[in-house]
Amino acid sequence: MITRIRAGRFVDPVKGCVEQVELIIEKGKIARILPPGEFKEEGPRIRTINAADKLIVPGLIDMHVHLREPGEEYKETIDSGQMAAVAGGFTSIACMPNTMPPNDTRAVTEFIIEKAKRTGLARVYPIAAITVMQKGERLTEFGELKEAGAVAVSDDGFCVTNSEVMRRALEYARYHGLMVISHSEDLNLSRSGVMHEGVVSTRIGLQGIPAASEEIMVFREISLAALTNCPVHIAHVSTAGSVEIIKRAKDAGIPVTAETAPHYFSLDHKEVAGYNTYAKVKPPLRTPEDVQAIKDGLAEGVIDVIATDHAPHSDIEKKLEFDKAAFGMIGLETALALTLQLVRDKILGLPEAIGKLSLSPASVLGIPGGCIKTGVQADLAVIDPECEYVLKREDILSKSWNSPFIGKKLKGRNELTMIGGEIVWERKSKHPRC
Ligand code: DOR
Ligand code: ZN
């Protein structure tokens, strides 16, 4: 069987261009990339996908996802998360270790890999814990975890408070070829906070989390990266101050990379003024000035990656008083539309935007993907950048629907996802345009 994808515009983050080409896929790989009309073969062996008016992009890669299995399968399972991923255009996801039990052992890493393989949906790369039980005290067995298939280590959801432990983690991780992903939060500053500390928190009477809670730890991680010359990746950057600190570190040649999530460039702290717990997230939604700084950071290349921090929670954790609700929002099915808004707003070019959702995370984690060229596995998505729709709860494939974007108008949608040459997801829409 040969698959031909015709008439689409191919977004190439490697060359930084958009070209009209035809992709020929054979035996799960990109076999040929041809100018339009050059492919002449016909017959039963040829399956044609018509991508007219659509964009063909490398399969998106989300390096920051919370699958809740093992332990909280009522929020998300590995396969429901994989399903949400492919619906959103993601062909690979990396999952954080804050499950129950946490992924701090070979057994849990292997369980995730085995379970994920069975569905044939998005490729799943486990991120293991930095410390045993994510308690911030004793390092896990990085060598064993790497051997079992972990691609990075992180105590995401918690901060490694002890700087000596973090220093050793950076050194030990570099030795084993694992990236360390930092959840940067000074817990003494943020402990009882539930939203950004600023005018809105004062007005609505909620305890705040100051920007400094994040920035102090971002600075510490960078100091440790400079001290050890070991790379560190900063997760979910949300403040102007963090962007500034990372920019200076990069200018000084310190090995640091960074990600932000779509909600940090799409929403600000006013979103929680109506006590909407779906907008309660950690780090919290910040000020409009922070939102602007995140956009600038993306445009200038200070922020390398867009990752969702997809954090499913059920109504049990969310339909509560704001103070008591859990932190986190889902993101796999909205990331593409929100990122395309940056292109429409001329903050990023199309290849740059797609690169931050594919090539960059692949390079930070050292995993395959993020580029389409002859000989690579055929992981790709066909997207409709013009389709406009209102996000409805019933359209969400994740097991949880804690998204502040429900009821909001979005533009741009994934239409088809291919992994290893197989169509794993296709939109069955009746709408004439979408
Ligand atoms: O909002 C968040 N939710 N931030 C985190 O760091 C953890 C995550 C979760 O696991 O729910
Ligand atoms: Zn997270």
PDB file of N, CA and C in Angstrom, residues 3-79:
ATOM      1  N   THR A   3       0.531   5.422   0.276  1.00  0.00           N
ATOM      2  CA  THR A   3      -0.361   6.544   0.584  1.00  0.00           C
ATOM      3  C   THR A   3       0.222   7.807  -0.021  1.00  0.00           C
ATOM      4  N   ARG A   4      -0.667   8.540  -0.682  1.00  0.00           N
ATOM      5  CA  ARG A   4      -0.242   9.796  -1.296  1.00  0.00           C
ATOM      6  C   ARG A   4      -1.068  10.918  -0.656  1.00  0.00           C
ATOM      7  N   ILE A   5      -0.378  11.906  -0.133  1.00  0.00           N
ATOM      8  CA  ILE A   5      -1.102  13.060   0.404  1.00  0.00           C
ATOM      9  C   ILE A   5      -0.930  14.191  -0.595  1.00  0.00           C
ATOM     10  N   ARG A   6      -2.038  14.585  -1.206  1.00  0.00           N
ATOM     11  CA  ARG A   6      -1.939  15.540  -2.307  1.00  0.00           C
ATOM     12  C   ARG A   6      -2.557  16.909  -1.958  1.00  0.00           C
ATOM     13  N   ALA A   7      -2.042  17.903  -2.620  1.00  0.00           N
ATOM     14  CA  ALA A   7      -2.619  19.255  -2.662  1.00  0.00           C
ATOM     15  C   ALA A   7      -2.492  20.054  -1.375  1.00  0.00           C
ATOM     16  N   GLY A   8      -1.788  19.531  -0.401  1.00  0.00           N
ATOM     17  CA  GLY A   8      -1.655  20.298   0.844  1.00  0.00           C
ATOM     18  C   GLY A   8      -0.425  21.188   0.835  1.00  0.00           C
ATOM     19  N   ARG A   9      -0.413  22.156   1.742  1.00  0.00           N
ATOM     20  CA  ARG A   9       0.794  22.962   1.909  1.00  0.00           C
ATOM     21  C   ARG A   9       1.573  22.384   3.086  1.00  0.00           C
ATOM     22  N   PHE A  10       2.812  22.035   2.833  1.00  0.00           N
ATOM     23  CA  PHE A  10       3.629  21.366   3.840  1.00  0.00           C
ATOM     24  C   PHE A  10       4.426  22.394   4.644  1.00  0.00           C
ATOM     25  N   VAL A  11       4.224  22.380   5.951  1.00  0.00           N
ATOM     26  CA  VAL A  11       4.930  23.316   6.836  1.00  0.00           C
ATOM     27  C   VAL A  11       6.184  22.621   7.345  1.00  0.00           C
ATOM     28  N   ASP A  12       7.335  23.176   6.982  1.00  0.00           N
ATOM     29  CA  ASP A  12       8.601  22.517   7.323  1.00  0.00           C
ATOM     30  C   ASP A  12       9.372  23.345   8.357  1.00  0.00           C
ATOM     31  N   PRO A  13       9.333  22.934   9.617  1.00  0.00           N
ATOM     32  CA  PRO A  13      10.046  23.712  10.639  1.00  0.00           C
ATOM     33  C   PRO A  13      11.570  23.600  10.513  1.00  0.00           C
ATOM     34  N   VAL A  14      12.053  22.596   9.798  1.00  0.00           N
ATOM     35  CA  VAL A  14      13.511  22.445   9.653  1.00  0.00           C
ATOM     36  C   VAL A  14      14.033  23.503   8.687  1.00  0.00           C
ATOM     37  N   LYS A  15      13.389  23.580   7.515  1.00  0.00           N
ATOM     38  CA  LYS A  15      13.836  24.576   6.523  1.00  0.00           C
ATOM     39  C   LYS A  15      13.201  25.945   6.769  1.00  0.00           C
ATOM     40  N   GLY A  16      12.195  25.979   7.644  1.00  0.00           N
ATOM     41  CA  GLY A  16      11.525  27.247   7.934  1.00  0.00           C
ATOM     42  C   GLY A  16      10.704  27.765   6.769  1.00  0.00           C
ATOM     43  N   CYS A  17      10.050  26.831   6.046  1.00  0.00           N
ATOM     44  CA  CYS A  17       9.260  27.294   4.899  1.00  0.00           C
ATOM     45  C   CYS A  17       7.945  26.521   4.780  1.00  0.00           C
ATOM     46  N   VAL A  18       7.088  27.027   3.910  1.00  0.00           N
ATOM     47  CA  VAL A  18       5.820  26.351   3.609  1.00  0.00           C
ATOM     48  C   VAL A  18       5.814  26.103   2.107  1.00  0.00           C
ATOM     49  N   GLU A  19       5.636  24.836   1.706  1.00  0.00           N
ATOM     50  CA  GLU A  19       5.738  24.503   0.276  1.00  0.00           C
ATOM     51  C   GLU A  19       4.565  23.631  -0.149  1.00  0.00           C
ATOM     52  N   GLN A  20       4.188  23.775  -1.414  1.00  0.00           N
ATOM     53  CA  GLN A  20       3.172  22.901  -1.989  1.00  0.00           C
ATOM     54  C   GLN A  20       3.880  21.629  -2.460  1.00  0.00           C
ATOM     55  N   VAL A  21       3.638  20.513  -1.813  1.00  0.00           N
ATOM     56  CA  VAL A  21       4.286  19.257  -2.245  1.00  0.00           C
ATOM     57  C   VAL A  21       3.300  18.096  -2.121  1.00  0.00           C
ATOM     58  N   GLU A  22       3.713  16.955  -2.650  1.00  0.00           N
ATOM     59  CA  GLU A  22       2.968  15.714  -2.417  1.00  0.00           C
ATOM     60  C   GLU A  22       3.852  14.779  -1.619  1.00  0.00           C
ATOM     61  N   LEU A  23       3.259  14.174  -0.622  1.00  0.00           N
ATOM     62  CA  LEU A  23       4.020  13.235   0.190  1.00  0.00           C
ATOM     63  C   LEU A  23       3.616  11.814  -0.186  1.00  0.00           C
ATOM     64  N   ILE A  24       4.605  10.980  -0.417  1.00  0.00           N
ATOM     65  CA  ILE A  24       4.352   9.576  -0.735  1.00  0.00           C
ATOM     66  C   ILE A  24       4.862   8.736   0.435  1.00  0.00           C
ATOM     67  N   ILE A  25       3.958   7.935   0.978  1.00  0.00           N
ATOM     68  CA  ILE A  25       4.283   7.172   2.181  1.00  0.00           C
ATOM     69  C   ILE A  25       4.205   5.681   1.879  1.00  0.00           C
ATOM     70  N   GLU A  26       5.258   4.997   2.230  1.00  0.00           N
ATOM     71  CA  GLU A  26       5.319   3.567   1.974  1.00  0.00           C
ATOM     72  C   GLU A  26       5.986   2.880   3.153  1.00  0.00           C
ATOM     73  N   LYS A  27       5.461   1.735   3.541  1.00  0.00           N
ATOM     74  CA  LYS A  27       6.012   0.958   4.661  1.00  0.00           C
ATOM     75  C   LYS A  27       6.227   1.818   5.912  1.00  0.00           C
ATOM     76  N   GLY A  28       5.278   2.698   6.171  1.00  0.00           N
ATOM     77  CA  GLY A  28       5.318   3.487   7.404  1.00  0.00           C
ATOM     78  C   GLY A  28       6.254   4.676   7.366  1.00  0.00           C
ATOM     79  N   LYS A  29       6.952   4.838   6.246  1.00  0.00           N
ATOM     80  CA  LYS A  29       7.943   5.928   6.185  1.00  0.00           C
ATOM     81  C   LYS A  29       7.625   6.914   5.062  1.00  0.00           C
ATOM     82  N   ILE A  30       8.210   8.099   5.160  1.00  0.00           N
ATOM     83  CA  ILE A  30       8.119   9.056   4.059  1.00  0.00           C
ATOM     84  C   ILE A  30       9.044   8.525   2.956  1.00  0.00           C
ATOM     85  N   ALA A  31       8.448   8.116   1.829  1.00  0.00           N
ATOM     86  CA  ALA A  31       9.250   7.512   0.761  1.00  0.00           C
ATOM     87  C   ALA A  31       9.748   8.565  -0.229  1.00  0.00           C
ATOM     88  N   ARG A  32       8.849   9.514  -0.547  1.00  0.00           N
ATOM     89  CA  ARG A  32       9.237  10.550  -1.512  1.00  0.00           C
ATOM     90  C   ARG A  32       8.507  11.861  -1.191  1.00  0.00           C
ATOM     91  N   ILE A  33       9.153  12.956  -1.485  1.00  0.00           N
ATOM     92  CA  ILE A  33       8.501  14.274  -1.398  1.00  0.00           C
ATOM     93  C   ILE A  33       8.610  14.875  -2.788  1.00  0.00           C
ATOM     94  N   LEU A  34       7.450  15.058  -3.439  1.00  0.00           N
ATOM     95  CA  LEU A  34       7.462  15.413  -4.866  1.00  0.00           C
ATOM     96  C   LEU A  34       6.764  16.747  -5.120  1.00  0.00           C
ATOM     97  N   PRO A  35       7.144  17.414  -6.199  1.00  0.00           N
ATOM     98  CA  PRO A  35       6.370  18.593  -6.612  1.00  0.00           C
ATOM     99  C   PRO A  35       4.959  18.146  -7.007  1.00  0.00           C
ATOM    100  N   PRO A  36       3.954  19.032  -6.863  1.00  0.00           N
ATOM    101  CA  PRO A  36       2.582  18.634  -7.172  1.00  0.00           C
ATOM    102  C   PRO A  36       2.460  18.102  -8.602  1.00  0.00           C
ATOM    103  N   GLY A  37       1.712  17.017  -8.756  1.00  0.00           N
ATOM    104  CA  GLY A  37       1.430  16.492 -10.095  1.00  0.00           C
ATOM    105  C   GLY A  37       2.476  15.522 -10.621  1.00  0.00           C
ATOM    106  N   GLU A  38       3.573  15.381  -9.954  1.00  0.00           N
ATOM    107  CA  GLU A  38       4.640  14.517 -10.478  1.00  0.00           C
ATOM    108  C   GLU A  38       4.364  13.028 -10.252  1.00  0.00           C
ATOM    109  N   PHE A  39       3.530  12.739  -9.257  1.00  0.00           N
ATOM    110  CA  PHE A  39       3.237  11.337  -8.953  1.00  0.00           C
ATOM    111  C   PHE A  39       2.148  10.842  -9.891  1.00  0.00           C
ATOM    112  N   LYS A  40       2.477   9.842 -10.714  1.00  0.00           N
ATOM    113  CA  LYS A  40       1.550   9.440 -11.779  1.00  0.00           C
ATOM    114  C   LYS A  40       0.878   8.087 -11.528  1.00  0.00           C
ATOM    115  N   GLU A  41       1.395   7.339 -10.555  1.00  0.00           N
ATOM    116  CA  GLU A  41       0.860   5.980 -10.372  1.00  0.00           C
ATOM    117  C   GLU A  41      -0.607   6.011  -9.940  1.00  0.00           C
ATOM    118  N   GLU A  42      -1.357   5.009 -10.378  1.00  0.00           N
ATOM    119  CA  GLU A  42      -2.757   4.875  -9.965  1.00  0.00           C
ATOM    120  C   GLU A  42      -3.053   3.418  -9.700  1.00  0.00           C
ATOM    121  N   GLY A  43      -4.211   3.135  -9.137  1.00  0.00           N
ATOM    122  CA  GLY A  43      -4.593   1.735  -8.965  1.00  0.00           C
ATOM    123  C   GLY A  43      -4.920   1.409  -7.526  1.00  0.00           C
ATOM    124  N   PRO A  44      -5.277   0.140  -7.288  1.00  0.00           N
ATOM    125  CA  PRO A  44      -5.765  -0.247  -5.964  1.00  0.00           C
ATOM    126  C   PRO A  44      -4.702  -0.154  -4.860  1.00  0.00           C
ATOM    127  N   ARG A  45      -3.441  -0.139  -5.255  1.00  0.00           N
ATOM    128  CA  ARG A  45      -2.374  -0.059  -4.243  1.00  0.00           C
ATOM    129  C   ARG A  45      -2.184   1.373  -3.718  1.00  0.00           C
ATOM    130  N   ILE A  46      -2.841   2.316  -4.369  1.00  0.00           N
ATOM    131  CA  ILE A  46      -2.615   3.726  -4.001  1.00  0.00           C
ATOM    132  C   ILE A  46      -3.815   4.259  -3.213  1.00  0.00           C
ATOM    133  N   ARG A  47      -3.536   4.759  -2.019  1.00  0.00           N
ATOM    134  CA  ARG A  47      -4.593   5.431  -1.248  1.00  0.00           C
ATOM    135  C   ARG A  47      -4.272   6.923  -1.274  1.00  0.00           C
ATOM    136  N   THR A  48      -5.260   7.729  -1.669  1.00  0.00           N
ATOM    137  CA  THR A  48      -4.983   9.168  -1.759  1.00  0.00           C
ATOM    138  C   THR A  48      -5.709   9.927  -0.660  1.00  0.00           C
ATOM    139  N   ILE A  49      -4.977  10.780   0.008  1.00  0.00           N
ATOM    140  CA  ILE A  49      -5.579  11.692   0.991  1.00  0.00           C
ATOM    141  C   ILE A  49      -5.546  13.080   0.368  1.00  0.00           C
ATOM    142  N   ASN A  50      -6.725  13.672   0.250  1.00  0.00           N
ATOM    143  CA  ASN A  50      -6.794  14.998  -0.357  1.00  0.00           C
ATOM    144  C   ASN A  50      -6.627  16.060   0.731  1.00  0.00           C
ATOM    145  N   ALA A  51      -5.531  16.802   0.654  1.00  0.00           N
ATOM    146  CA  ALA A  51      -5.261  17.819   1.680  1.00  0.00           C
ATOM    147  C   ALA A  51      -5.425  19.238   1.123  1.00  0.00           C
ATOM    148  N   ALA A  52      -6.289  19.380   0.103  1.00  0.00           N
ATOM    149  CA  ALA A  52      -6.505  20.717  -0.487  1.00  0.00           C
ATOM    150  C   ALA A  52      -6.977  21.690   0.604  1.00  0.00           C
ATOM    151  N   ASP A  53      -6.460  22.889   0.598  1.00  0.00           N
ATOM    152  CA  ASP A  53      -6.754  23.939   1.590  1.00  0.00           C
ATOM    153  C   ASP A  53      -6.267  23.603   2.997  1.00  0.00           C
ATOM    154  N   LYS A  54      -5.513  22.536   3.117  1.00  0.00           N
ATOM    155  CA  LYS A  54      -5.065  22.125   4.457  1.00  0.00           C
ATOM    156  C   LYS A  54      -3.545  22.286   4.577  1.00  0.00           C
ATOM    157  N   LEU A  55      -3.078  22.208   5.797  1.00  0.00           N
ATOM    158  CA  LEU A  55      -1.636  22.214   6.048  1.00  0.00           C
ATOM    159  C   LEU A  55      -1.214  20.814   6.479  1.00  0.00           C
ATOM    160  N   ILE A  56      -0.059  20.407   5.996  1.00  0.00           N
ATOM    161  CA  ILE A  56       0.517  19.135   6.446  1.00  0.00           C
ATOM    162  C   ILE A  56       1.677  19.505   7.360  1.00  0.00           C
ATOM    163  N   VAL A  57       1.644  18.986   8.585  1.00  0.00           N
ATOM    164  CA  VAL A  57       2.694  19.343   9.542  1.00  0.00           C
ATOM    165  C   VAL A  57       3.293  18.072  10.138  1.00  0.00           C
ATOM    166  N   PRO A  58       4.548  18.147  10.598  1.00  0.00           N
ATOM    167  CA  PRO A  58       5.091  16.989  11.307  1.00  0.00           C
ATOM    168  C   PRO A  58       4.187  16.695  12.501  1.00  0.00           C
ATOM    169  N   GLY A  59       4.021  15.436  12.861  1.00  0.00           N
ATOM    170  CA  GLY A  59       3.190  15.092  14.005  1.00  0.00           C
ATOM    171  C   GLY A  59       3.620  15.930  15.198  1.00  0.00           C
ATOM    172  N   LEU A  60       2.641  16.534  15.879  1.00  0.00           N
ATOM    173  CA  LEU A  60       2.992  17.406  17.005  1.00  0.00           C
ATOM    174  C   LEU A  60       3.500  16.562  18.177  1.00  0.00           C
ATOM    175  N   ILE A  61       4.342  17.187  18.969  1.00  0.00           N
ATOM    176  CA  ILE A  61       4.960  16.495  20.110  1.00  0.00           C
ATOM    177  C   ILE A  61       4.714  17.342  21.357  1.00  0.00           C
ATOM    178  N   ASP A  62       4.080  16.739  22.338  1.00  0.00           N
ATOM    179  CA  ASP A  62       3.810  17.456  23.581  1.00  0.00           C
ATOM    180  C   ASP A  62       4.694  16.876  24.677  1.00  0.00           C
ATOM    181  N   MET A  63       5.634  17.676  25.145  1.00  0.00           N
ATOM    182  CA  MET A  63       6.588  17.143  26.125  1.00  0.00           C
ATOM    183  C   MET A  63       6.124  17.322  27.573  1.00  0.00           C
ATOM    184  N   HIS A  64       4.863  17.729  27.759  1.00  0.00           N
ATOM    185  CA  HIS A  64       4.412  17.935  29.150  1.00  0.00           C
ATOM    186  C   HIS A  64       2.929  17.581  29.283  1.00  0.00           C
ATOM    187  N   VAL A  65       2.678  16.310  29.559  1.00  0.00           N
ATOM    188  CA  VAL A  65       1.312  15.798  29.663  1.00  0.00           C
ATOM    189  C   VAL A  65       1.178  15.031  30.973  1.00  0.00           C
ATOM    190  N   HIS A  66       0.025  15.184  31.607  1.00  0.00           N
ATOM    191  CA  HIS A  66      -0.263  14.352  32.781  1.00  0.00           C
ATOM    192  C   HIS A  66      -1.289  13.298  32.393  1.00  0.00           C
ATOM    193  N   LEU A  67      -0.836  12.071  32.270  1.00  0.00           N
ATOM    194  CA  LEU A  67      -1.758  10.942  32.121  1.00  0.00           C
ATOM    195  C   LEU A  67      -1.949  10.488  33.566  1.00  0.00           C
ATOM    196  N   ARG A  68      -3.128  10.117  33.939  1.00  0.00           N
ATOM    197  CA  ARG A  68      -3.343   9.847  35.373  1.00  0.00           C
ATOM    198  C   ARG A  68      -3.233   8.375  35.732  1.00  0.00           C
ATOM    199  N   GLU A  69      -2.745   7.591  34.822  1.00  0.00           N
ATOM    200  CA  GLU A  69      -2.600   6.151  35.079  1.00  0.00           C
ATOM    201  C   GLU A  69      -1.125   5.847  35.302  1.00  0.00           C
ATOM    202  N   PRO A  70      -0.759   5.110  36.337  1.00  0.00           N
ATOM    203  CA  PRO A  70      -1.618   4.414  37.293  1.00  0.00           C
ATOM    204  C   PRO A  70      -2.169   5.330  38.393  1.00  0.00           C
ATOM    205  N   GLY A  71      -3.364   4.939  38.886  1.00  0.00           N
ATOM    206  CA  GLY A  71      -3.844   5.525  40.129  1.00  0.00           C
ATOM    207  C   GLY A  71      -5.078   6.387  40.069  1.00  0.00           C
ATOM    208  N   GLU A  72      -5.210   7.216  39.019  1.00  0.00           N
ATOM    209  CA  GLU A  72      -6.384   8.094  38.966  1.00  0.00           C
ATOM    210  C   GLU A  72      -7.052   7.964  37.598  1.00  0.00           C
ATOM    211  N   GLU A  73      -7.364   6.719  37.260  1.00  0.00           N
ATOM    212  CA  GLU A  73      -7.891   6.438  35.918  1.00  0.00           C
ATOM    213  C   GLU A  73      -9.231   7.096  35.656  1.00  0.00           C
ATOM    214  N   TYR A  74      -9.927   7.525  36.710  1.00  0.00           N
ATOM    215  CA  TYR A  74     -11.210   8.212  36.482  1.00  0.00           C
ATOM    216  C   TYR A  74     -10.992   9.584  35.842  1.00  0.00           C
ATOM    217  N   LYS A  75      -9.774  10.129  35.927  1.00  0.00           N
ATOM    218  CA  LYS A  75      -9.487  11.438  35.299  1.00  0.00           C
ATOM    219  C   LYS A  75      -8.975  11.273  33.871  1.00  0.00           C
ATOM    220  N   GLU A  76      -8.103  10.303  33.694  1.00  0.00           N
ATOM    221  CA  GLU A  76      -7.504  10.034  32.380  1.00  0.00           C
ATOM    222  C   GLU A  76      -6.778   8.699  32.472  1.00  0.00           C
ATOM    223  N   THR A  77      -6.886   7.917  31.410  1.00  0.00           N
ATOM    224  CA  THR A  77      -6.079   6.706  31.340  1.00  0.00           C
ATOM    225  C   THR A  77      -5.001   6.953  30.292  1.00  0.00           C
ATOM    226  N   ILE A  78      -4.079   6.028  30.201  1.00  0.00           N
ATOM    227  CA  ILE A  78      -3.051   6.188  29.175  1.00  0.00           C
ATOM    228  C   ILE A  78      -3.741   6.239  27.811  1.00  0.00           C
ATOM    229  N   ASP A  79      -4.715   5.337  27.585  1.00  0.00           N
ATOM    230  CA  ASP A  79      -5.311   5.367  26.242  1.00  0.00           C
ATOM    231  C   ASP A  79      -6.261   6.531  26.008  1.00  0.00           C
TER     232      ASP A  79
END
